[in-house]
Each structure stands twice: as C-alpha cells, then as structure tokens.
PDB file of C-alpha atoms in Angstrom:
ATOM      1  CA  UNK A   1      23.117  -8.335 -17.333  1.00  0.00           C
ATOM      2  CA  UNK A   2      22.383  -5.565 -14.896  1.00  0.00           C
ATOM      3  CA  UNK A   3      20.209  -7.362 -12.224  1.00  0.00           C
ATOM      4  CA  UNK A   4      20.572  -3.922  -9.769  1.00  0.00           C
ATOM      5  CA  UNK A   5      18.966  -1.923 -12.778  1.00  0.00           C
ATOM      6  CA  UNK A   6      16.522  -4.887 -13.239  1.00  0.00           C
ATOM      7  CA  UNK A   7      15.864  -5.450  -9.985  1.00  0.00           C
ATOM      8  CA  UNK A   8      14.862  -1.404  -9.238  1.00  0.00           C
ATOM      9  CA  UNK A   9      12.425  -1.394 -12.342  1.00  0.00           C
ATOM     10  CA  UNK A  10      10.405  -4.611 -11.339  1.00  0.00           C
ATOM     11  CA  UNK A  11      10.386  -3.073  -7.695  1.00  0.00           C
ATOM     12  CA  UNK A  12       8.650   0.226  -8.963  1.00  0.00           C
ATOM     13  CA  UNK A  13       6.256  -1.387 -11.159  1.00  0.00           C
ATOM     14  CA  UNK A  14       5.145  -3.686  -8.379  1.00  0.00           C
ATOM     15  CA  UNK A  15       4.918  -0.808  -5.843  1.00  0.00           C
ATOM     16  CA  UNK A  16       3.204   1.195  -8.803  1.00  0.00           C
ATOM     17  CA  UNK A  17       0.895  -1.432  -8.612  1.00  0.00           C
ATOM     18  CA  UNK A  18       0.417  -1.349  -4.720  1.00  0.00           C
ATOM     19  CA  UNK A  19       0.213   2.192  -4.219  1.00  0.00           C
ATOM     20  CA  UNK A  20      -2.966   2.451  -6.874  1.00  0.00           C
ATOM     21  CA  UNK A  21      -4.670  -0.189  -4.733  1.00  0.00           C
ATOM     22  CA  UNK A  22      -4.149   1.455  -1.617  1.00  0.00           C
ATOM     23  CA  UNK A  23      -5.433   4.677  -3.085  1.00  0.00           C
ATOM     24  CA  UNK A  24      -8.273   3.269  -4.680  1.00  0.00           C
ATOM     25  CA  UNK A  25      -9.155   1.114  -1.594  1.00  0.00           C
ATOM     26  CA  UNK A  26     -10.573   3.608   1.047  1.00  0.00           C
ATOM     27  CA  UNK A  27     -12.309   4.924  -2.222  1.00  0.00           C
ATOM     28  CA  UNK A  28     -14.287   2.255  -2.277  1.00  0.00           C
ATOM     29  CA  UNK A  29     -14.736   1.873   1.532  1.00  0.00           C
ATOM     30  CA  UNK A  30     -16.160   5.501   1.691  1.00  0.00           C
ATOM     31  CA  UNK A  31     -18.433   4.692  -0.892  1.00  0.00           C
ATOM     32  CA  UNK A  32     -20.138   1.427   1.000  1.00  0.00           C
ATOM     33  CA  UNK A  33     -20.833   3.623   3.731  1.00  0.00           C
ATOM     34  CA  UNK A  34     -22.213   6.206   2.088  1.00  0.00           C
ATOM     35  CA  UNK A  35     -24.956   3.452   1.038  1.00  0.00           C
ATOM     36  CA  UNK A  36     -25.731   3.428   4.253  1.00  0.00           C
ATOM     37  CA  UNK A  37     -28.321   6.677   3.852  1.00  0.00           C
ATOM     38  CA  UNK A  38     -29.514   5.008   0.877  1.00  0.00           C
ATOM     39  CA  UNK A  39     -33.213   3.637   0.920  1.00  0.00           C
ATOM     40  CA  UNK A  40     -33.402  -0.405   0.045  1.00  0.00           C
ATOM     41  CA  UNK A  41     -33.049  -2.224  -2.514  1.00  0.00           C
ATOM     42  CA  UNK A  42     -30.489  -0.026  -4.073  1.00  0.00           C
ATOM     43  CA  UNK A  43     -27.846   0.193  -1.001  1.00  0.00           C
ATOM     44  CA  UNK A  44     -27.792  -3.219  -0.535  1.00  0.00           C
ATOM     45  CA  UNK A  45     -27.539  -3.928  -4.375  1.00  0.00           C
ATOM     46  CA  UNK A  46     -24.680  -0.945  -4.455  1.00  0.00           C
ATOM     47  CA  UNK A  47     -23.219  -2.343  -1.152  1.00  0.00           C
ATOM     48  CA  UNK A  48     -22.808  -6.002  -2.624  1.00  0.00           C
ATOM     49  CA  UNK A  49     -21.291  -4.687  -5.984  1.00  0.00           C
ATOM     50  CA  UNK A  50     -18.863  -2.350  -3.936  1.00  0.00           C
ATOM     51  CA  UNK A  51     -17.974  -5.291  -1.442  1.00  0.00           C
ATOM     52  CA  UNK A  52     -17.006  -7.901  -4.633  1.00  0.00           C
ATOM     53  CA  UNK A  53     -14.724  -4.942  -5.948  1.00  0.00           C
ATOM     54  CA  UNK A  54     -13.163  -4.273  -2.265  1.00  0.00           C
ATOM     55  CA  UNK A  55     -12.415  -8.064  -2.179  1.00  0.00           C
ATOM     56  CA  UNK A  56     -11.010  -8.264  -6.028  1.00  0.00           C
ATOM     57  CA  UNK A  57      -8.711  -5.050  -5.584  1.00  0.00           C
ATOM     58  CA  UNK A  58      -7.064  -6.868  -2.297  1.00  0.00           C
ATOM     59  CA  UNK A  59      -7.006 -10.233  -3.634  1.00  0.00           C
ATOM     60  CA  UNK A  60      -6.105  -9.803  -7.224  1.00  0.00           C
ATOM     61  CA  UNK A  61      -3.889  -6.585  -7.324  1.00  0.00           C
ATOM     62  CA  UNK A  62      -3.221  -5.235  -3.684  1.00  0.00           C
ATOM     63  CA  UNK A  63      -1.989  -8.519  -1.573  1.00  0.00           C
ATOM     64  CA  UNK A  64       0.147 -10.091  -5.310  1.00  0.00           C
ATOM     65  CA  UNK A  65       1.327  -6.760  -5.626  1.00  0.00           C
ATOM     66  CA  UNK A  66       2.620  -6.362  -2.369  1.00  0.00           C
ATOM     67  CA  UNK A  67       4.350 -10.005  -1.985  1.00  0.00           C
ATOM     68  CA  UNK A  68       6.085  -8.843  -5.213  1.00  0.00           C
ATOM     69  CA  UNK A  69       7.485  -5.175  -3.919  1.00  0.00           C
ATOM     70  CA  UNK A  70       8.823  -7.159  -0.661  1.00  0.00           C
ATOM     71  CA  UNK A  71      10.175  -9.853  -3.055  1.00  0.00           C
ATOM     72  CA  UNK A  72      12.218  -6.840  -5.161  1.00  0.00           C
ATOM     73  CA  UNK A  73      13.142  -4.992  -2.306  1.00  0.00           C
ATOM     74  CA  UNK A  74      14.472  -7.645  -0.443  1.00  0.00           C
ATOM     75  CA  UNK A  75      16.501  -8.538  -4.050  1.00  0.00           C
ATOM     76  CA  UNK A  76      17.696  -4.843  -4.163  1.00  0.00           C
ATOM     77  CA  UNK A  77      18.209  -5.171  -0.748  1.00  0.00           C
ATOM     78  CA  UNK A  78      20.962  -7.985  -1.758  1.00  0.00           C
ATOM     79  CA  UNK A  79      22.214  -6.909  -4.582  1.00  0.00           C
ATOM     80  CA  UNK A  80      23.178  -3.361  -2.778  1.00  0.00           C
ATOM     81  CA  UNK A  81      24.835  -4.921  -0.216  1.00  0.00           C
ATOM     82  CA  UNK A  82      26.857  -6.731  -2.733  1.00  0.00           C
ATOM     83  CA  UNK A  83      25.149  -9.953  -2.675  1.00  0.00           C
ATOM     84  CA  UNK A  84      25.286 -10.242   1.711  1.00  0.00           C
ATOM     85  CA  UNK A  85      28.812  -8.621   2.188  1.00  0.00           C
ATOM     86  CA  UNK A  86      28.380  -5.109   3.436  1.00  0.00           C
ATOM     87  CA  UNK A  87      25.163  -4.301   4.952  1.00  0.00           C
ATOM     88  CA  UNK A  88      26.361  -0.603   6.343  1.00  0.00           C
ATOM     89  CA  UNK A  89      24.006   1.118   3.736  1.00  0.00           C
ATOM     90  CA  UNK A  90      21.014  -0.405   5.769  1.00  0.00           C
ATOM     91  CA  UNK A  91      22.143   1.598   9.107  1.00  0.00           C
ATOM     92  CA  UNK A  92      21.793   5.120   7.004  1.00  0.00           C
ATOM     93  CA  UNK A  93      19.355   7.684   8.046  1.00  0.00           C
ATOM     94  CA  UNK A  94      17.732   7.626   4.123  1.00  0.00           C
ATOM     95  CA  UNK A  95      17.263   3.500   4.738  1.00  0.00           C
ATOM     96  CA  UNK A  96      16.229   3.317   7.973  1.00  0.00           C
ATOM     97  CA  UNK A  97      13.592   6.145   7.060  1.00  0.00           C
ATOM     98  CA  UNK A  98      12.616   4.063   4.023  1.00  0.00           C
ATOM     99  CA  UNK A  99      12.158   0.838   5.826  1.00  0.00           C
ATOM    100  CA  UNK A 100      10.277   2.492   9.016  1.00  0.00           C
ATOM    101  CA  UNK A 101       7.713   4.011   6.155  1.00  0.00           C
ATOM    102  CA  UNK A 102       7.558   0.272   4.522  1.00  0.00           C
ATOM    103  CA  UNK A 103       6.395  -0.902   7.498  1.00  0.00           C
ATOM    104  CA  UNK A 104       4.028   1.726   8.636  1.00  0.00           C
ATOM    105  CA  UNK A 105       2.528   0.940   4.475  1.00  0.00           C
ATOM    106  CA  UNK A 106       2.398  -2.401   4.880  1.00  0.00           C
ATOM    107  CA  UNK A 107       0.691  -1.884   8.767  1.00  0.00           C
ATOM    108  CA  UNK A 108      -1.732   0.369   6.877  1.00  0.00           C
ATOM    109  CA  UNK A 109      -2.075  -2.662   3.864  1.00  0.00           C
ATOM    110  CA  UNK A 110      -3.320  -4.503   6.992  1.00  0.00           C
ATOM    111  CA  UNK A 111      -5.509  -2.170   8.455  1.00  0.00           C
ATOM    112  CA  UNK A 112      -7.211  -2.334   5.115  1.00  0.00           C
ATOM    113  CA  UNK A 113      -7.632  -5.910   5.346  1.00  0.00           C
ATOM    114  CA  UNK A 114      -8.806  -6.235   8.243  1.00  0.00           C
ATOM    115  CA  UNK A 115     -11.295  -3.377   7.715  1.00  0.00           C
ATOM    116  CA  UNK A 116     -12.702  -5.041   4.589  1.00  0.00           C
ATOM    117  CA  UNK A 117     -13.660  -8.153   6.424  1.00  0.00           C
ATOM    118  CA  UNK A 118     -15.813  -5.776   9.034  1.00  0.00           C
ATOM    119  CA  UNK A 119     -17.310  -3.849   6.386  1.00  0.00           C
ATOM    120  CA  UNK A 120     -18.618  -6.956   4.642  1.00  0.00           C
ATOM    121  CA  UNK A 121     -19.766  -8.535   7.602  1.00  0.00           C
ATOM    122  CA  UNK A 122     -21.222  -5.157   9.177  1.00  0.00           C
ATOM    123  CA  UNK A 123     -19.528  -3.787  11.611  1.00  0.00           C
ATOM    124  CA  UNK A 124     -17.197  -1.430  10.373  1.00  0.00           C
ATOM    125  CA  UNK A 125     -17.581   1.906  12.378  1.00  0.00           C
ATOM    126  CA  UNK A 126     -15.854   4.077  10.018  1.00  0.00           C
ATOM    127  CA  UNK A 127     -17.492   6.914   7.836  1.00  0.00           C
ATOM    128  CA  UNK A 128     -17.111   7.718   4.447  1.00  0.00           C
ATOM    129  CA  UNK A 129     -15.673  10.927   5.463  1.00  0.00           C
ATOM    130  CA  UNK A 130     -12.819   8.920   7.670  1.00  0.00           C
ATOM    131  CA  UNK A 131     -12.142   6.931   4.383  1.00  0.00           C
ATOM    132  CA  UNK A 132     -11.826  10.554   2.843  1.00  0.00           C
ATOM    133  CA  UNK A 133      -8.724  12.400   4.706  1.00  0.00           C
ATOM    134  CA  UNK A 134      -7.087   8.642   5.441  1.00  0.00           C
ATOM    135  CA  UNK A 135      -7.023   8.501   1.625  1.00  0.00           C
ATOM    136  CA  UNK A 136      -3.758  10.136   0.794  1.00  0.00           C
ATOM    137  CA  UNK A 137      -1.808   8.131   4.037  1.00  0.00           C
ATOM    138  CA  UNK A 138      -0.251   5.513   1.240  1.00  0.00           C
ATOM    139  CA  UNK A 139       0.935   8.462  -0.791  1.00  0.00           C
ATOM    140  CA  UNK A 140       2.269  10.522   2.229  1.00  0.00           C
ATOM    141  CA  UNK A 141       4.477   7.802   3.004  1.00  0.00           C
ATOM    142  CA  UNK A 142       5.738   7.299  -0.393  1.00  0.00           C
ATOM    143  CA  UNK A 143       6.710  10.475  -0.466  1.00  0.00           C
ATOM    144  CA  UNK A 144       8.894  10.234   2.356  1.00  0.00           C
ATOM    145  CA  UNK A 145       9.794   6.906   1.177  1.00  0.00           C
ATOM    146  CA  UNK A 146      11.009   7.798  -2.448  1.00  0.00           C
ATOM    147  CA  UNK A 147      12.595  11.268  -1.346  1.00  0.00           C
ATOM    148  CA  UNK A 148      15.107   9.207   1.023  1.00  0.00           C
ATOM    149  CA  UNK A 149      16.033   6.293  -1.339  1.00  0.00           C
ATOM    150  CA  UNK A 150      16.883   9.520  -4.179  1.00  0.00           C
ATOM    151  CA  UNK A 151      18.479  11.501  -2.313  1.00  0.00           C
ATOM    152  CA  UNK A 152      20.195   9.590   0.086  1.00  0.00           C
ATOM    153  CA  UNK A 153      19.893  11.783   2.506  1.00  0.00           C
ATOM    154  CA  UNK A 154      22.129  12.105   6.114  1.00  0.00           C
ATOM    155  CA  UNK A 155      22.457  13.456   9.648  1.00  0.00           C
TER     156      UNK A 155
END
C-alpha cells in the first residue's frame, strides 16, 4: 500500500475541511455585529441563531478538522523523512515557508476562538467590516502554503 499517497489525500481533505471553516467563520462574525443596528427582538433572536452556528462550525468541523490536518501532516511529515531517518527536507526554504504559514493558520484558528467566546459574551470590539477584509487571511496563507509544498521551491 502507498501510505505517502494515502497519507497526502487524507491531509487535503482534512485541510479542505479547515480552510471552509475558517472562511465561513468571520462570515458569520460580521454578520452578529451587523445585528447590532438592528431594533429588538429580531437582533437578539438573529444574534442567538448566529452565535449556536459560530459555536457548531468550531466545535463540529473547524477544531476536528484541524486535529486531523496536524495528525496527517505530522504522518507525511514521517513518512517523507523516511519513517525518522533524514529530516534535511524540513530545513528547505519551501518547508520552512510551509510550516511558518501553518502556524500563523493555526494562530489565526485561535484568534477565532478566542473571538467567539467575546462575541457571545459581549465584548467583542470588532466590526463587521473588520470580519470583511480579515476574511480571505486563511486563504492568503494557503496560497503561500500550497505553492511551496508544489513547487518545492529554493534560495
């Protein structure tokens, strides 16, 4: 069996699966605090229904989905090096740049979190128009991401 090839595909679909989260997140964010202009009862009926999405998306696709890319990774991770022999792949521009923009992601994973407890408690001080043009951060990074791991790129 080809556990590299295997490996790769279950990493994709999980990051697949984290990426559309972190897309759809801030959506949702900019959305509760556009309720805010909204006359009573309906932002506070629109604001709970948002708030039980925001808390689904992270719990149920967002936080498994992440757990499972790291999980991959770290397998590909292994299975590259030739199950713990040569790690000299992981010094390369293309991976260094890869895991630098995995851990700015996963930073920006937990900026999300924390901002979705402050939103339903309140407190958040973020517009829907800051939710807006941070959108596309998750994506930006993938880019960069997925360019180096294909290409392979050097100095």
């Amino acid at each position: 069996m080809d556990y590299y090839n295997l490996a790769r595909g279950l990493h994709i679909l999980a990051v697949i699966a984290w990426m559309a989260g972190m897309l759809f997140l801030p959506r949702l964010f900019a959305y509760d605090a556009e309720q805010n202009a909204k006359p009573e009862p309906l932002r506070g009926e629109m604001q709970a229904l948002l708030r039980i999405w925001q808390t689904r998306l992270l719990r149920i696709i967002i936080n498994p989905a992440m757990i499972l890319a790291f999980i991959f990774g770290g397998w590909l991770l292994w299975l590259r090096s030739g199950d713990g022999a040569d790690w000299s792949f992981a010094h390369q521009p293309w991976m260094m740049t890869k895991l630098i923009g995995v851990f700015l992601l996963a930073g920006w994973h937990g900026f999300l979190a924390g901002q979705r407890k402050k939103i339903a408690a309140g407190t958040s001080k973020y517009s829907g128009r800051f939710w807006r043009m941070t959108n596309e951060i998750p994506f930006v990074l993938a880019i960069i991401m997925v360019l180096s791991v294909t290409m392979e790129w050097s100095f």
